Structures are given as structure tokens and as C-alpha cells.
Amino acid sequence: MNTVALQDFQSYAKVNDNVINKFKNKISKTLLKIWQNYGLGTFMNGYIKVINPDDYQSIIDNTYFPYKDAVPIFVTAFGDIITLESGEYISIMYFRYGKCELMLKDFDFF
């Protein structure tokens, strides 16, 4: 895990054990470590927010039809939702532009 990216992490809550148990087989080990070590919060000067997927899942379910297994993991300061798909592909939904793009194939950046 690249702790430099998380250097300015500002935690606002711990991740509930129920959430960890629900998603631990759907998310990467790296994200699981972020949840366990840092909790929910922001980093990159508030640009990226680590979220509880349950808080954004209904938005994904109602708007992101190609990938029903997409798990929302981050939100940007601009309201973009970053998802994890098939446990390894990271995509971003740019709602203000009405498009989605693949960002990374794995989670090594973090």
C-alpha cells in the first residue's frame, strides 16, 4: 500500500464490522487494509473521500447498468463516484459529464 497517497488522511469514522464483513470478499485486500487502518475519511487534500459502499450503492444500481457487481469505494470532491468492479478494476463515473471510464486494473497505486 502506498502510504504517501494517504499521508494527509483525515478520518471521520471507523468502518463498521458489519460493513467489513459484507464487503470483504468483494473488495481488494488493499482497500480492506485502508478501512481497517484508516477508516472512512478524506485524503489528497479532501479530493478523495473513502466511503461506506452502502451509502452510494443505490445510485450505482440505478445509473450504472453495465456492471451490476460494481461497488462504490470513493467519491471525489466533484461528486464523481469511483467503483471497484470484479474485485480488481477501478472505474470512475463522471456524473456531470454523463460518462464512465476505467482508471486502473489493480489497486497497487494505493
PDB file of C-alpha atoms in Angstrom:
ATOM      1  CA  MET A   1       0.000   0.000   0.000  1.00  0.00           C
ATOM      2  CA  ASN A   2       1.326   3.436  -0.965  1.00  0.00           C
ATOM      3  CA  THR A   3       1.088   5.363   2.289  1.00  0.00           C
ATOM      4  CA  VAL A   4       2.324   8.549   0.577  1.00  0.00           C
ATOM      5  CA  ALA A   5      -1.069   8.853  -1.141  1.00  0.00           C
ATOM      6  CA  LEU A   6      -2.729   8.609   2.278  1.00  0.00           C
ATOM      7  CA  GLN A   7      -0.299  10.925   4.064  1.00  0.00           C
ATOM      8  CA  ASP A   8      -2.920  13.601   4.741  1.00  0.00           C
ATOM      9  CA  PHE A   9      -5.776  11.178   5.546  1.00  0.00           C
ATOM     10  CA  GLN A  10      -8.445  12.785   7.727  1.00  0.00           C
ATOM     11  CA  SER A  11     -10.631  10.146   9.362  1.00  0.00           C
ATOM     12  CA  TYR A  12     -14.224  10.929  10.292  1.00  0.00           C
ATOM     13  CA  ALA A  13     -15.444   7.441  11.277  1.00  0.00           C
ATOM     14  CA  LYS A  14     -14.402   3.837  11.703  1.00  0.00           C
ATOM     15  CA  VAL A  15     -15.749   1.278   9.274  1.00  0.00           C
ATOM     16  CA  ASN A  16     -18.425  -0.791  10.979  1.00  0.00           C
ATOM     17  CA  ASP A  17     -17.624  -4.511  11.343  1.00  0.00           C
ATOM     18  CA  ASN A  18     -20.887  -5.348   9.565  1.00  0.00           C
ATOM     19  CA  VAL A  19     -19.742  -3.355   6.518  1.00  0.00           C
ATOM     20  CA  ILE A  20     -16.325  -5.033   6.553  1.00  0.00           C
ATOM     21  CA  ASN A  21     -17.908  -8.490   6.751  1.00  0.00           C
ATOM     22  CA  LYS A  22     -20.404  -7.673   3.994  1.00  0.00           C
ATOM     23  CA  PHE A  23     -17.798  -6.414   1.510  1.00  0.00           C
ATOM     24  CA  LYS A  24     -14.551  -8.206   2.428  1.00  0.00           C
ATOM     25  CA  ASN A  25     -14.986 -10.740  -0.390  1.00  0.00           C
ATOM     26  CA  LYS A  26     -15.996  -8.054  -2.911  1.00  0.00           C
ATOM     27  CA  ILE A  27     -13.176  -5.544  -2.405  1.00  0.00           C
ATOM     28  CA  SER A  28      -9.410  -5.696  -2.732  1.00  0.00           C
ATOM     29  CA  LYS A  29      -7.146  -6.509   0.189  1.00  0.00           C
ATOM     30  CA  THR A  30      -5.655  -3.035  -0.143  1.00  0.00           C
ATOM     31  CA  LEU A  31      -9.000  -1.309   0.342  1.00  0.00           C
ATOM     32  CA  LEU A  32      -9.759  -3.628   3.247  1.00  0.00           C
ATOM     33  CA  LYS A  33      -6.479  -2.519   4.873  1.00  0.00           C
ATOM     34  CA  ILE A  34      -7.404   1.134   4.312  1.00  0.00           C
ATOM     35  CA  TRP A  35     -10.746   0.540   6.022  1.00  0.00           C
ATOM     36  CA  GLN A  36      -9.100  -1.268   8.942  1.00  0.00           C
ATOM     37  CA  ASN A  37      -6.135   1.102   9.387  1.00  0.00           C
ATOM     38  CA  TYR A  38      -7.668   4.462   8.490  1.00  0.00           C
ATOM     39  CA  GLY A  39     -11.457   4.130   8.455  1.00  0.00           C
ATOM     40  CA  LEU A  40     -13.706   6.451   6.474  1.00  0.00           C
ATOM     41  CA  GLY A  41     -12.332   9.862   5.619  1.00  0.00           C
ATOM     42  CA  THR A  42     -10.633  12.016   3.033  1.00  0.00           C
ATOM     43  CA  PHE A  43      -7.162  12.281   1.522  1.00  0.00           C
ATOM     44  CA  MET A  44      -5.363  14.173  -1.254  1.00  0.00           C
ATOM     45  CA  ASN A  45      -6.375  17.473   0.369  1.00  0.00           C
ATOM     46  CA  GLY A  46     -10.004  16.379   0.572  1.00  0.00           C
ATOM     47  CA  TYR A  47     -10.259  15.460  -3.114  1.00  0.00           C
ATOM     48  CA  ILE A  48     -10.911  11.740  -2.444  1.00  0.00           C
ATOM     49  CA  LYS A  49     -13.361  10.503   0.168  1.00  0.00           C
ATOM     50  CA  VAL A  50     -13.323   6.884   1.382  1.00  0.00           C
ATOM     51  CA  ILE A  51     -16.975   5.899   1.705  1.00  0.00           C
ATOM     52  CA  ASN A  52     -19.276   3.217   3.046  1.00  0.00           C
ATOM     53  CA  PRO A  53     -20.451   1.481  -0.154  1.00  0.00           C
ATOM     54  CA  ASP A  54     -23.947   1.077   1.279  1.00  0.00           C
ATOM     55  CA  ASP A  55     -24.363   4.867   1.264  1.00  0.00           C
ATOM     56  CA  TYR A  56     -23.908   5.042  -2.536  1.00  0.00           C
ATOM     57  CA  GLN A  57     -24.952   1.599  -3.781  1.00  0.00           C
ATOM     58  CA  SER A  58     -28.478   2.671  -4.760  1.00  0.00           C
ATOM     59  CA  ILE A  59     -27.035   5.399  -7.010  1.00  0.00           C
ATOM     60  CA  ILE A  60     -24.837   2.822  -8.732  1.00  0.00           C
ATOM     61  CA  ASP A  61     -27.692   0.332  -9.033  1.00  0.00           C
ATOM     62  CA  ASN A  62     -29.957   2.934 -10.658  1.00  0.00           C
ATOM     63  CA  THR A  63     -27.449   4.535 -13.022  1.00  0.00           C
ATOM     64  CA  TYR A  64     -24.594   2.164 -13.839  1.00  0.00           C
ATOM     65  CA  PHE A  65     -26.171  -0.624 -15.828  1.00  0.00           C
ATOM     66  CA  PRO A  66     -23.122  -2.288 -17.466  1.00  0.00           C
ATOM     67  CA  TYR A  67     -21.680  -3.658 -14.232  1.00  0.00           C
ATOM     68  CA  LYS A  68     -24.086  -4.951 -11.641  1.00  0.00           C
ATOM     69  CA  ASP A  69     -21.215  -6.072  -9.396  1.00  0.00           C
ATOM     70  CA  ALA A  70     -19.726  -2.556  -9.121  1.00  0.00           C
ATOM     71  CA  VAL A  71     -19.018  -1.494  -5.533  1.00  0.00           C
ATOM     72  CA  PRO A  72     -18.714   2.246  -4.838  1.00  0.00           C
ATOM     73  CA  ILE A  73     -15.499   2.824  -2.872  1.00  0.00           C
ATOM     74  CA  PHE A  74     -14.597   6.521  -3.196  1.00  0.00           C
ATOM     75  CA  VAL A  75     -16.253   9.821  -4.067  1.00  0.00           C
ATOM     76  CA  THR A  76     -14.375  12.819  -5.427  1.00  0.00           C
ATOM     77  CA  ALA A  77     -14.840  16.415  -4.340  1.00  0.00           C
ATOM     78  CA  PHE A  78     -16.711  16.904  -7.645  1.00  0.00           C
ATOM     79  CA  GLY A  79     -19.271  14.182  -6.911  1.00  0.00           C
ATOM     80  CA  ASP A  80     -17.705  11.548  -9.158  1.00  0.00           C
ATOM     81  CA  ILE A  81     -18.085   8.006  -7.829  1.00  0.00           C
ATOM     82  CA  ILE A  82     -15.155   5.607  -8.061  1.00  0.00           C
ATOM     83  CA  THR A  83     -16.133   1.945  -8.169  1.00  0.00           C
ATOM     84  CA  LEU A  84     -14.410  -1.395  -7.857  1.00  0.00           C
ATOM     85  CA  GLU A  85     -15.603  -3.969 -10.375  1.00  0.00           C
ATOM     86  CA  SER A  86     -14.950  -7.703 -10.297  1.00  0.00           C
ATOM     87  CA  GLY A  87     -12.676  -7.088  -7.321  1.00  0.00           C
ATOM     88  CA  GLU A  88      -9.895  -5.554  -9.430  1.00  0.00           C
ATOM     89  CA  TYR A  89     -10.993  -2.938 -11.981  1.00  0.00           C
ATOM     90  CA  ILE A  90     -11.318   0.626 -10.778  1.00  0.00           C
ATOM     91  CA  SER A  91     -13.642   2.888 -12.753  1.00  0.00           C
ATOM     92  CA  ILE A  92     -14.873   6.421 -12.294  1.00  0.00           C
ATOM     93  CA  MET A  93     -18.366   7.689 -13.016  1.00  0.00           C
ATOM     94  CA  TYR A  94     -18.327  11.328 -14.111  1.00  0.00           C
ATOM     95  CA  PHE A  95     -21.960  12.190 -13.483  1.00  0.00           C
ATOM     96  CA  ARG A  96     -21.577  15.806 -14.554  1.00  0.00           C
ATOM     97  CA  TYR A  97     -20.340  14.637 -17.970  1.00  0.00           C
ATOM     98  CA  GLY A  98     -22.548  11.569 -18.240  1.00  0.00           C
ATOM     99  CA  LYS A  99     -19.676   9.162 -18.802  1.00  0.00           C
ATOM    100  CA  CYS A 100     -17.649   6.423 -17.153  1.00  0.00           C
ATOM    101  CA  GLU A 101     -14.010   5.440 -17.632  1.00  0.00           C
ATOM    102  CA  LEU A 102     -11.735   2.646 -16.498  1.00  0.00           C
ATOM    103  CA  MET A 103      -8.987   4.114 -14.294  1.00  0.00           C
ATOM    104  CA  LEU A 104      -6.823   1.191 -13.156  1.00  0.00           C
ATOM    105  CA  LYS A 105      -6.691  -2.567 -13.433  1.00  0.00           C
ATOM    106  CA  ASP A 106      -5.415  -3.136  -9.932  1.00  0.00           C
ATOM    107  CA  PHE A 107      -5.110  -1.365  -6.613  1.00  0.00           C
ATOM    108  CA  ASP A 108      -1.320  -1.078  -6.365  1.00  0.00           C
ATOM    109  CA  PHE A 109      -1.461   2.727  -6.636  1.00  0.00           C
ATOM    110  CA  PHE A 110      -2.783   2.781  -3.097  1.00  0.00           C
TER     111      PHE A 110
END
